[in-house]
PDB file of C-alpha atoms in Angstrom:
ATOM      1  CA  MET A   1     113.015 124.338 209.195  1.00 42.00           C
ATOM      2  CA  GLY A   2     115.779 125.799 211.139  1.00 38.00           C
ATOM      3  CA  GLU A   3     117.681 128.894 212.522  1.00 39.00           C
ATOM      4  CA  GLU A   4     115.859 132.077 213.619  1.00 40.00           C
ATOM      5  CA  THR A   5     115.027 134.737 210.852  1.00 39.00           C
ATOM      6  CA  ALA A   6     112.728 137.603 210.299  1.00 38.00           C
ATOM      7  CA  LEU A   7     111.111 135.659 207.446  1.00 43.00           C
ATOM      8  CA  PRO A   8     107.522 134.493 208.191  1.00 50.00           C
ATOM      9  CA  GLY A   9     106.373 131.104 207.298  1.00 68.00           C
ATOM     10  CA  TRP A  10     109.075 128.508 208.665  1.00 67.00           C
ATOM     11  CA  ASP A  11     106.014 126.423 209.499  1.00 69.00           C
ATOM     12  CA  ALA A  12     104.810 126.602 206.244  1.00 72.00           C
ATOM     13  CA  VAL A  13     107.671 127.174 203.701  1.00 76.00           C
ATOM     14  CA  ASP A  14     105.712 125.563 200.746  1.00 68.00           C
ATOM     15  CA  ALA A  15     103.024 128.147 201.104  1.00 74.00           C
ATOM     16  CA  THR A  16     105.392 130.948 200.561  1.00 74.00           C
ATOM     17  CA  ASP A  17     106.522 132.321 197.204  1.00 69.00           C
ATOM     18  CA  GLU A  18     110.384 132.055 197.686  1.00 71.00           C
ATOM     19  CA  PRO A  19     111.403 128.835 199.501  1.00 69.00           C
ATOM     20  CA  GLU A  20     114.894 129.430 198.041  1.00 72.00           C
ATOM     21  CA  THR A  21     115.080 132.374 200.395  1.00 75.00           C
ATOM     22  CA  PHE A  22     114.771 129.949 203.373  1.00 76.00           C
ATOM     23  CA  ARG A  23     117.337 127.676 201.718  1.00 73.00           C
ATOM     24  CA  SER A  24     119.734 130.381 201.432  1.00 73.00           C
ATOM     25  CA  TYR A  25     119.154 131.575 205.082  1.00 71.00           C
ATOM     26  CA  LEU A  26     119.837 128.137 206.500  1.00 78.00           C
ATOM     27  CA  ASP A  27     123.193 127.866 204.543  1.00 71.00           C
ATOM     28  CA  ALA A  28     124.201 131.282 205.692  1.00 71.00           C
ATOM     29  CA  VAL A  29     123.504 130.428 209.416  1.00 75.00           C
ATOM     30  CA  THR A  30     124.966 126.976 209.351  1.00 76.00           C
ATOM     31  CA  GLY A  31     128.134 128.325 207.667  1.00 72.00           C
ATOM     32  CA  ARG A  32     128.974 130.291 210.914  1.00 76.00           C
ATOM     33  CA  GLU A  33     131.659 128.247 212.994  1.00 80.00           C
ATOM     34  CA  ARG A  34     129.722 128.745 216.246  1.00 79.00           C
ATOM     35  CA  MET A  35     126.516 127.025 214.877  1.00 82.00           C
ATOM     36  CA  ARG A  36     128.656 124.110 213.390  1.00 86.00           C
ATOM     37  CA  ALA A  37     130.223 123.770 216.676  1.00 88.00           C
ATOM     38  CA  LEU A  38     126.772 123.599 218.486  1.00 88.00           C
ATOM     39  CA  LYS A  39     125.739 120.938 215.936  1.00 90.00           C
ATOM     40  CA  ARG A  40     128.614 118.820 216.570  1.00 91.00           C
ATOM     41  CA  ARG A  41     127.894 118.889 220.296  1.00 92.00           C
ATOM     42  CA  SER A  42     124.396 117.865 219.526  1.00 93.00           C
ATOM     43  CA  TYR A  43     125.542 114.849 217.391  1.00 94.00           C
ATOM     44  CA  ARG A  44     127.756 113.940 220.458  1.00 95.00           C
ATOM     45  CA  LEU A  45     124.690 113.996 222.769  1.00 96.00           C
ATOM     46  CA  LEU A  46     123.069 111.708 220.530  1.00 96.00           C
ATOM     47  CA  ASP A  47     125.860 109.239 220.987  1.00 94.00           C
ATOM     48  CA  PRO A  48     125.531 107.530 217.782  1.00 96.00           C
ATOM     49  CA  THR A  49     127.385 104.197 217.026  1.00 95.00           C
ATOM     50  CA  ALA A  50     128.218 102.191 214.078  1.00 95.00           C
ATOM     51  CA  GLY A  51     124.824 100.633 212.467  1.00 96.00           C
ATOM     52  CA  ASP A  52     122.452 102.795 214.401  1.00 97.00           C
ATOM     53  CA  ARG A  53     119.109 104.184 212.823  1.00 98.00           C
ATOM     54  CA  LEU A  54     118.816 107.907 213.323  1.00 98.00           C
ATOM     55  CA  LEU A  55     115.888 110.213 212.815  1.00 98.00           C
ATOM     56  CA  ASP A  56     116.406 114.014 211.994  1.00 98.00           C
ATOM     57  CA  VAL A  57     113.151 115.983 212.599  1.00 98.00           C
ATOM     58  CA  GLY A  58     112.832 119.222 210.798  1.00 96.00           C
ATOM     59  CA  CYS A  59     115.815 118.303 208.531  1.00 95.00           C
ATOM     60  CA  GLY A  60     115.780 121.313 206.234  1.00 93.00           C
ATOM     61  CA  THR A  61     118.358 121.120 203.305  1.00 93.00           C
ATOM     62  CA  GLY A  62     119.715 117.697 204.952  1.00 95.00           C
ATOM     63  CA  ASP A  63     122.863 118.690 206.012  1.00 93.00           C
ATOM     64  CA  ASP A  64     122.593 117.437 209.408  1.00 95.00           C
ATOM     65  CA  ALA A  65     121.307 114.128 208.406  1.00 96.00           C
ATOM     66  CA  LEU A  66     124.342 113.700 206.015  1.00 95.00           C
ATOM     67  CA  ALA A  67     126.802 114.523 208.859  1.00 94.00           C
ATOM     68  CA  LEU A  68     124.893 111.899 211.076  1.00 96.00           C
ATOM     69  CA  ALA A  69     125.386 109.345 208.234  1.00 95.00           C
ATOM     70  CA  ASP A  70     129.115 109.552 208.726  1.00 94.00           C
ATOM     71  CA  GLU A  71     128.593 109.065 212.381  1.00 93.00           C
ATOM     72  CA  VAL A  72     126.786 105.742 211.918  1.00 96.00           C
ATOM     73  CA  GLY A  73     128.815 104.404 208.905  1.00 93.00           C
ATOM     74  CA  PRO A  74     127.927 101.337 206.880  1.00 90.00           C
ATOM     75  CA  GLY A  75     125.138  99.422 207.951  1.00 92.00           C
ATOM     76  CA  GLY A  76     123.508 102.440 209.479  1.00 97.00           C
ATOM     77  CA  SER A  77     120.864 104.764 208.134  1.00 97.00           C
ATOM     78  CA  VAL A  78     119.477 108.137 208.844  1.00 98.00           C
ATOM     79  CA  VAL A  79     115.960 109.374 208.019  1.00 98.00           C
ATOM     80  CA  GLY A  80     115.246 113.121 207.639  1.00 98.00           C
ATOM     81  CA  VAL A  81     111.678 114.525 207.698  1.00 98.00           C
ATOM     82  CA  ASP A  82     110.446 117.885 207.083  1.00 96.00           C
ATOM     83  CA  ASN A  83     107.082 119.403 206.473  1.00 94.00           C
ATOM     84  CA  SER A  84     108.254 121.206 203.397  1.00 93.00           C
ATOM     85  CA  ALA A  85     108.205 119.428 200.229  1.00 94.00           C
ATOM     86  CA  ALA A  86     110.700 121.980 198.674  1.00 92.00           C
ATOM     87  CA  MET A  87     113.156 121.358 201.582  1.00 93.00           C
ATOM     88  CA  VAL A  88     113.013 117.594 201.196  1.00 96.00           C
ATOM     89  CA  GLU A  89     113.733 117.786 197.494  1.00 95.00           C
ATOM     90  CA  GLU A  90     116.632 120.192 198.032  1.00 93.00           C
ATOM     91  CA  ALA A  91     117.969 117.503 200.867  1.00 95.00           C
ATOM     92  CA  ARG A  92     117.365 114.646 198.368  1.00 96.00           C
ATOM     93  CA  GLU A  93     119.534 116.770 195.768  1.00 94.00           C
ATOM     94  CA  ARG A  94     122.386 117.384 198.216  1.00 92.00           C
ATOM     95  CA  ALA A  95     122.549 113.732 199.173  1.00 93.00           C
ATOM     96  CA  SER A  96     122.681 112.737 195.541  1.00 91.00           C
ATOM     97  CA  ALA A  97     125.502 115.308 195.164  1.00 89.00           C
ATOM     98  CA  SER A  98     127.158 114.067 198.088  1.00 80.00           C
ATOM     99  CA  THR A  99     127.023 110.479 196.881  1.00 74.00           C
ATOM    100  CA  ALA A 100     128.429 111.431 193.498  1.00 59.00           C
ATOM    101  CA  ALA A 101     131.325 113.167 194.753  1.00 58.00           C
ATOM    102  CA  ALA A 102     132.250 110.356 197.116  1.00 58.00           C
ATOM    103  CA  VAL A 103     132.006 108.029 194.055  1.00 47.00           C
ATOM    104  CA  ASP A 104     134.564 110.388 192.172  1.00 55.00           C
ATOM    105  CA  ALA A 105     136.769 110.541 195.147  1.00 56.00           C
ATOM    106  CA  ASP A 106     137.015 106.778 195.107  1.00 57.00           C
ATOM    107  CA  ALA A 107     137.962 106.473 191.588  1.00 52.00           C
ATOM    108  CA  GLY A 108     134.727 105.510 190.469  1.00 52.00           C
ATOM    109  CA  ARG A 109     134.121 102.804 193.191  1.00 49.00           C
ATOM    110  CA  GLU A 110     131.288 103.581 195.403  1.00 50.00           C
ATOM    111  CA  SER A 111     132.175 102.833 198.793  1.00 54.00           C
ATOM    112  CA  GLU A 112     129.841 101.435 201.482  1.00 65.00           C
ATOM    113  CA  ALA A 113     128.010 104.167 203.624  1.00 73.00           C
ATOM    114  CA  ALA A 114     124.936 104.870 205.752  1.00 83.00           C
ATOM    115  CA  THR A 115     121.716 104.827 203.961  1.00 93.00           C
ATOM    116  CA  VAL A 116     120.354 108.407 204.005  1.00 96.00           C
ATOM    117  CA  SER A 117     116.671 109.119 203.044  1.00 97.00           C
ATOM    118  CA  PHE A 118     114.147 111.952 203.214  1.00 98.00           C
ATOM    119  CA  ARG A 119     110.457 112.338 203.402  1.00 97.00           C
ATOM    120  CA  VAL A 120     107.749 114.932 204.096  1.00 97.00           C
ATOM    121  CA  ALA A 121     106.350 114.304 207.468  1.00 97.00           C
ATOM    122  CA  ASP A 122     104.755 116.262 210.181  1.00 96.00           C
ATOM    123  CA  ALA A 123     106.606 116.477 213.508  1.00 97.00           C
ATOM    124  CA  GLU A 124     103.633 116.508 215.603  1.00 97.00           C
ATOM    125  CA  SER A 125     102.505 112.954 214.283  1.00 97.00           C
ATOM    126  CA  LEU A 126     105.588 111.184 212.919  1.00 98.00           C
ATOM    127  CA  PRO A 127     104.787 108.093 210.556  1.00 98.00           C
ATOM    128  CA  PHE A 128     106.765 105.925 212.202  1.00 98.00           C
ATOM    129  CA  ALA A 129     106.370 102.879 214.508  1.00 98.00           C
ATOM    130  CA  ASP A 130     107.126 103.014 218.267  1.00 98.00           C
ATOM    131  CA  GLY A 131     110.798 102.360 218.966  1.00 98.00           C
ATOM    132  CA  ARG A 132     111.729 102.404 215.295  1.00 98.00           C
ATOM    133  CA  PHE A 133     114.844 104.606 215.938  1.00 98.00           C
ATOM    134  CA  ASP A 134     118.075 104.348 218.010  1.00 98.00           C
ATOM    135  CA  GLY A 135     118.307 107.853 218.463  1.00 98.00           C
ATOM    136  CA  ALA A 136     116.019 110.983 217.197  1.00 98.00           C
ATOM    137  CA  ARG A 137     116.850 114.778 217.169  1.00 98.00           C
ATOM    138  CA  VAL A 138     115.181 118.165 216.485  1.00 98.00           C
ATOM    139  CA  ASP A 139     117.211 121.329 215.962  1.00 96.00           C
ATOM    140  CA  ARG A 140     115.579 124.887 216.390  1.00 94.00           C
ATOM    141  CA  VAL A 141     112.250 123.454 215.048  1.00 95.00           C
ATOM    142  CA  LEU A 142     110.029 123.192 217.881  1.00 97.00           C
ATOM    143  CA  GLN A 143     109.720 127.229 218.457  1.00 95.00           C
ATOM    144  CA  HIS A 144     107.831 127.283 215.067  1.00 94.00           C
ATOM    145  CA  LEU A 145     105.276 124.405 215.892  1.00 95.00           C
ATOM    146  CA  GLU A 146     101.709 124.823 216.939  1.00 94.00           C
ATOM    147  CA  ARG A 147     102.063 121.885 219.309  1.00 96.00           C
ATOM    148  CA  PRO A 148     105.866 121.627 220.253  1.00 97.00           C
ATOM    149  CA  ARG A 149     105.202 119.493 223.204  1.00 96.00           C
ATOM    150  CA  GLU A 150     103.491 116.820 221.134  1.00 97.00           C
ATOM    151  CA  ALA A 151     106.355 116.871 218.572  1.00 97.00           C
ATOM    152  CA  PHE A 152     108.796 116.147 221.665  1.00 98.00           C
ATOM    153  CA  ALA A 153     106.690 113.436 222.713  1.00 97.00           C
ATOM    154  CA  GLU A 154     106.844 111.781 219.393  1.00 98.00           C
ATOM    155  CA  LEU A 155     110.564 111.964 219.430  1.00 98.00           C
ATOM    156  CA  ARG A 156     110.535 109.837 222.539  1.00 98.00           C
ATOM    157  CA  ARG A 157     107.891 107.528 220.927  1.00 98.00           C
ATOM    158  CA  VAL A 158     109.832 106.836 217.905  1.00 98.00           C
ATOM    159  CA  THR A 159     113.022 106.069 219.936  1.00 98.00           C
ATOM    160  CA  ARG A 160     113.704 102.714 221.068  1.00 98.00           C
ATOM    161  CA  PRO A 161     114.338 101.945 225.027  1.00 98.00           C
ATOM    162  CA  GLY A 162     118.036 102.823 225.731  1.00 98.00           C
ATOM    163  CA  GLY A 163     118.109 105.135 222.614  1.00 98.00           C
ATOM    164  CA  ARG A 164     118.607 108.868 222.874  1.00 98.00           C
ATOM    165  CA  VAL A 165     116.579 111.917 222.281  1.00 98.00           C
ATOM    166  CA  VAL A 166     118.276 115.381 221.724  1.00 98.00           C
ATOM    167  CA  ALA A 167     116.449 118.559 221.219  1.00 98.00           C
ATOM    168  CA  THR A 168     117.939 122.036 220.522  1.00 97.00           C
ATOM    169  CA  ASP A 169     116.050 125.377 220.497  1.00 97.00           C
ATOM    170  CA  THR A 170     116.451 129.081 220.880  1.00 95.00           C
ATOM    171  CA  ASP A 171     115.086 131.080 223.849  1.00 97.00           C
ATOM    172  CA  TRP A 172     114.349 134.428 222.298  1.00 97.00           C
ATOM    173  CA  GLY A 173     114.004 135.779 225.851  1.00 96.00           C
ATOM    174  CA  THR A 174     118.095 135.715 226.065  1.00 97.00           C
ATOM    175  CA  LEU A 175     118.392 138.006 223.135  1.00 97.00           C
ATOM    176  CA  VAL A 176     120.481 140.934 224.206  1.00 97.00           C
ATOM    177  CA  VAL A 177     121.342 143.765 221.914  1.00 97.00           C
ATOM    178  CA  ASP A 178     123.640 146.727 223.342  1.00 95.00           C
ATOM    179  CA  ALA A 179     122.126 149.918 221.944  1.00 92.00           C
ATOM    180  CA  PRO A 180     123.904 153.080 222.511  1.00 90.00           C
ATOM    181  CA  GLU A 181     123.159 155.085 225.514  1.00 90.00           C
ATOM    182  CA  ASP A 182     121.133 157.669 223.695  1.00 89.00           C
ATOM    183  CA  VAL A 183     118.639 155.015 222.801  1.00 92.00           C
ATOM    184  CA  PRO A 184     115.981 154.716 225.675  1.00 92.00           C
ATOM    185  CA  GLY A 185     116.448 151.170 227.592  1.00 93.00           C
ATOM    186  CA  GLU A 186     112.391 150.987 227.599  1.00 95.00           C
ATOM    187  CA  LEU A 187     112.504 151.172 223.802  1.00 96.00           C
ATOM    188  CA  SER A 188     114.878 148.287 223.571  1.00 95.00           C
ATOM    189  CA  SER A 189     112.965 146.110 226.116  1.00 96.00           C
ATOM    190  CA  ARG A 190     109.940 146.543 224.188  1.00 96.00           C
ATOM    191  CA  ILE A 191     111.697 145.462 220.901  1.00 97.00           C
ATOM    192  CA  LEU A 192     113.566 142.678 222.287  1.00 97.00           C
ATOM    193  CA  ASP A 193     110.457 141.039 223.909  1.00 96.00           C
ATOM    194  CA  PRO A 194     110.166 137.432 222.731  1.00 94.00           C
ATOM    195  CA  THR A 195     106.630 138.142 221.606  1.00 92.00           C
ATOM    196  CA  TRP A 196     107.920 139.925 218.645  1.00 94.00           C
ATOM    197  CA  SER A 197     110.507 137.072 217.684  1.00 91.00           C
ATOM    198  CA  CYS A 198     109.792 135.152 214.535  1.00 87.00           C
ATOM    199  CA  ALA A 199     108.848 132.034 216.379  1.00 91.00           C
ATOM    200  CA  ARG A 200     105.287 130.928 217.177  1.00 92.00           C
ATOM    201  CA  ASP A 201     106.861 130.290 220.787  1.00 95.00           C
ATOM    202  CA  GLY A 202     109.933 132.515 221.438  1.00 94.00           C
ATOM    203  CA  ARG A 203     110.424 130.789 224.946  1.00 96.00           C
ATOM    204  CA  ILE A 204     110.987 127.218 223.992  1.00 97.00           C
ATOM    205  CA  GLY A 205     114.544 126.819 224.979  1.00 97.00           C
ATOM    206  CA  ARG A 206     113.859 127.132 228.618  1.00 97.00           C
ATOM    207  CA  ARG A 207     111.226 124.360 228.555  1.00 97.00           C
ATOM    208  CA  LEU A 208     113.514 121.583 226.994  1.00 98.00           C
ATOM    209  CA  ARG A 209     114.744 120.093 230.376  1.00 97.00           C
ATOM    210  CA  ARG A 210     111.273 120.066 231.846  1.00 97.00           C
ATOM    211  CA  TRP A 211     109.806 118.324 228.708  1.00 97.00           C
ATOM    212  CA  ALA A 212     112.552 115.821 228.861  1.00 97.00           C
ATOM    213  CA  VAL A 213     111.954 115.120 232.581  1.00 97.00           C
ATOM    214  CA  GLU A 214     107.977 114.805 231.943  1.00 95.00           C
ATOM    215  CA  ALA A 215     108.850 112.583 229.006  1.00 95.00           C
ATOM    216  CA  GLY A 216     110.629 110.273 231.362  1.00 95.00           C
ATOM    217  CA  LEU A 217     113.943 110.503 229.948  1.00 98.00           C
ATOM    218  CA  GLY A 218     116.948 109.520 232.062  1.00 97.00           C
ATOM    219  CA  ASP A 219     120.619 110.345 231.951  1.00 96.00           C
ATOM    220  CA  LEU A 220     119.767 114.049 231.165  1.00 97.00           C
ATOM    221  CA  ASP A 221     122.274 116.342 229.853  1.00 97.00           C
ATOM    222  CA  LEU A 222     121.903 120.002 229.373  1.00 96.00           C
ATOM    223  CA  ASP A 223     123.924 121.992 227.091  1.00 94.00           C
ATOM    224  CA  THR A 224     123.917 125.693 226.393  1.00 94.00           C
ATOM    225  CA  ALA A 225     125.598 127.737 223.402  1.00 91.00           C
ATOM    226  CA  THR A 226     125.595 131.478 223.074  1.00 92.00           C
ATOM    227  CA  LEU A 227     125.958 132.907 219.672  1.00 91.00           C
ATOM    228  CA  VAL A 228     127.781 136.397 219.674  1.00 93.00           C
ATOM    229  CA  LEU A 229     127.472 138.720 216.757  1.00 94.00           C
ATOM    230  CA  THR A 230     129.494 141.895 216.426  1.00 96.00           C
ATOM    231  CA  ASP A 231     128.457 143.521 213.400  1.00 94.00           C
ATOM    232  CA  PHE A 232     124.975 144.922 212.290  1.00 96.00           C
ATOM    233  CA  ASP A 233     124.705 143.060 208.994  1.00 94.00           C
ATOM    234  CA  ALA A 234     125.354 139.609 210.775  1.00 91.00           C
ATOM    235  CA  GLY A 235     123.108 140.350 213.483  1.00 92.00           C
ATOM    236  CA  ASP A 236     120.302 141.505 211.224  1.00 93.00           C
ATOM    237  CA  GLU A 237     120.701 138.435 209.010  1.00 89.00           C
ATOM    238  CA  VAL A 238     120.688 135.890 211.982  1.00 89.00           C
ATOM    239  CA  LEU A 239     118.603 137.681 214.646  1.00 92.00           C
ATOM    240  CA  GLY A 240     116.078 139.383 212.156  1.00 90.00           C
ATOM    241  CA  LEU A 241     116.433 142.580 213.751  1.00 95.00           C
ATOM    242  CA  THR A 242     114.952 144.636 210.959  1.00 95.00           C
ATOM    243  CA  GLY A 243     112.185 142.257 210.429  1.00 92.00           C
ATOM    244  CA  ARG A 244     111.291 142.357 214.134  1.00 95.00           C
ATOM    245  CA  VAL A 245     110.937 146.152 213.845  1.00 96.00           C
ATOM    246  CA  GLU A 246     108.768 145.804 210.691  1.00 95.00           C
ATOM    247  CA  ARG A 247     106.582 143.430 212.656  1.00 94.00           C
ATOM    248  CA  MET A 248     106.075 145.854 215.413  1.00 96.00           C
ATOM    249  CA  ARG A 249     105.418 148.667 213.037  1.00 96.00           C
ATOM    250  CA  GLU A 250     102.783 146.716 211.091  1.00 96.00           C
ATOM    251  CA  ALA A 251     101.018 145.824 214.317  1.00 96.00           C
ATOM    252  CA  GLY A 252     101.033 149.321 215.479  1.00 97.00           C
ATOM    253  CA  ALA A 253     103.233 148.413 218.560  1.00 96.00           C
ATOM    254  CA  LEU A 254     106.086 150.671 217.328  1.00 97.00           C
ATOM    255  CA  GLU A 255     106.086 154.332 215.931  1.00 97.00           C
ATOM    256  CA  ASP A 256     108.071 155.000 212.670  1.00 96.00           C
ATOM    257  CA  ASP A 257     110.350 157.536 214.733  1.00 96.00           C
ATOM    258  CA  GLU A 258     110.996 154.702 217.398  1.00 97.00           C
ATOM    259  CA  ALA A 259     111.927 152.267 214.735  1.00 97.00           C
ATOM    260  CA  ALA A 260     114.425 154.588 213.178  1.00 96.00           C
ATOM    261  CA  ARG A 261     115.947 155.580 216.264  1.00 96.00           C
ATOM    262  CA  TRP A 262     116.518 152.111 217.635  1.00 97.00           C
ATOM    263  CA  LEU A 263     117.868 150.863 214.150  1.00 97.00           C
ATOM    264  CA  GLY A 264     119.838 154.098 213.466  1.00 96.00           C
ATOM    265  CA  GLY A 265     121.718 153.520 216.882  1.00 96.00           C
ATOM    266  CA  LEU A 266     122.549 149.976 216.135  1.00 97.00           C
ATOM    267  CA  ARG A 267     123.952 151.151 212.898  1.00 96.00           C
ATOM    268  CA  ALA A 268     125.806 153.942 214.614  1.00 96.00           C
ATOM    269  CA  ALA A 269     127.380 151.367 217.108  1.00 96.00           C
ATOM    270  CA  ASP A 270     128.338 149.196 214.094  1.00 97.00           C
ATOM    271  CA  GLU A 271     130.199 152.033 212.397  1.00 97.00           C
ATOM    272  CA  ALA A 272     131.826 152.786 215.628  1.00 96.00           C
ATOM    273  CA  GLY A 273     132.996 149.240 215.824  1.00 97.00           C
ATOM    274  CA  SER A 274     130.977 148.625 219.181  1.00 97.00           C
ATOM    275  CA  PHE A 275     127.901 146.690 217.876  1.00 97.00           C
ATOM    276  CA  PHE A 276     127.138 143.814 220.160  1.00 97.00           C
ATOM    277  CA  ALA A 277     124.342 141.069 220.156  1.00 97.00           C
ATOM    278  CA  SER A 278     123.941 137.719 221.447  1.00 96.00           C
ATOM    279  CA  LEU A 279     121.385 134.835 221.952  1.00 95.00           C
ATOM    280  CA  THR A 280     121.542 131.616 223.854  1.00 96.00           C
ATOM    281  CA  LEU A 281     120.257 128.202 222.493  1.00 95.00           C
ATOM    282  CA  TYR A 282     119.694 125.246 224.811  1.00 96.00           C
ATOM    283  CA  THR A 283     119.998 121.505 224.095  1.00 97.00           C
ATOM    284  CA  ALA A 284     118.317 118.998 226.297  1.00 98.00           C
ATOM    285  CA  ALA A 285     119.338 115.263 225.975  1.00 98.00           C
ATOM    286  CA  GLY A 286     118.120 112.120 227.497  1.00 98.00           C
ATOM    287  CA  THR A 287     117.798 108.267 227.272  1.00 98.00           C
ATOM    288  CA  VAL A 288     114.471 106.423 226.779  1.00 98.00           C
ATOM    289  CA  PRO A 289     114.158 104.111 229.720  1.00 96.00           C
ATOM    290  CA  GLU A 290     114.410 100.428 229.440  1.00 91.00           C
ATOM    291  CA  PRO A 291     111.259  98.581 230.319  1.00 84.00           C
ATOM    292  CA  GLY A 292     110.526  98.378 234.038  1.00 71.00           C
ATOM    293  CA  ARG A 293     113.227 100.950 234.621  1.00 63.00           C
ATOM    294  CA  SER A 294     112.406 104.521 235.645  1.00 58.00           C
ATOM    295  CA  ALA A 295     114.551 107.504 234.660  1.00 54.00           C
TER     296      ALA A 295
END
């Protein structure tokens, strides 16, 4: 699971006809430096140390788990879980390729490294004992779940006292698209309503800190990152603008001429070099309190 898109089915990738489309999308978004910087910050908030056991929930293609393996080093371990068997298989293949490349680089001698494994699992009911991990994270996954609060609680449950929990998610209520002045503001407001995002709940980002407080986490950190896009193709790929309009049309919430006017205005702005769109993501991080100590 992962980044925002117009595609349906992030909560059921294996039920779709083309899981490769989802993998390609994740690669395209993760390839953007702004997103890579956001991920690096989330790793730091997890505060990994050598030998740690970490959990990555909604691991997708496994790239974050592999990056975290570098953080914990020899003696450490990282487990990635996803509800998609196709994603888990892809993650395993990438992990094998990464290991093979490391062996080749070391002249055929396999160097010590963290153990990385992947398995199919439900984020809302993780198959691990209480306190199993030194740290757990979830990245842009909660917005797609039926019971995101339960998934957040599961992160805390499987993290040991003193360990860190880190959750990142989008708030689609922060989506801004600067349509030309001849496009009615009311039209843009309707289209940009979080109801029409690809997420099951488009307002998860704003809830993360509250959930962290309710979960009793201490040493709270809140990080924000705004993704800015200045060309239509990139905005459409990352933000799913065309897909959003199509969903509204299919639901009878948008007329054909309104859809054409809005998208046409954005393309005209792109041709004029003035296209602008932005979206804010939030990360909440906290420490599981030690027994007998409150947050």
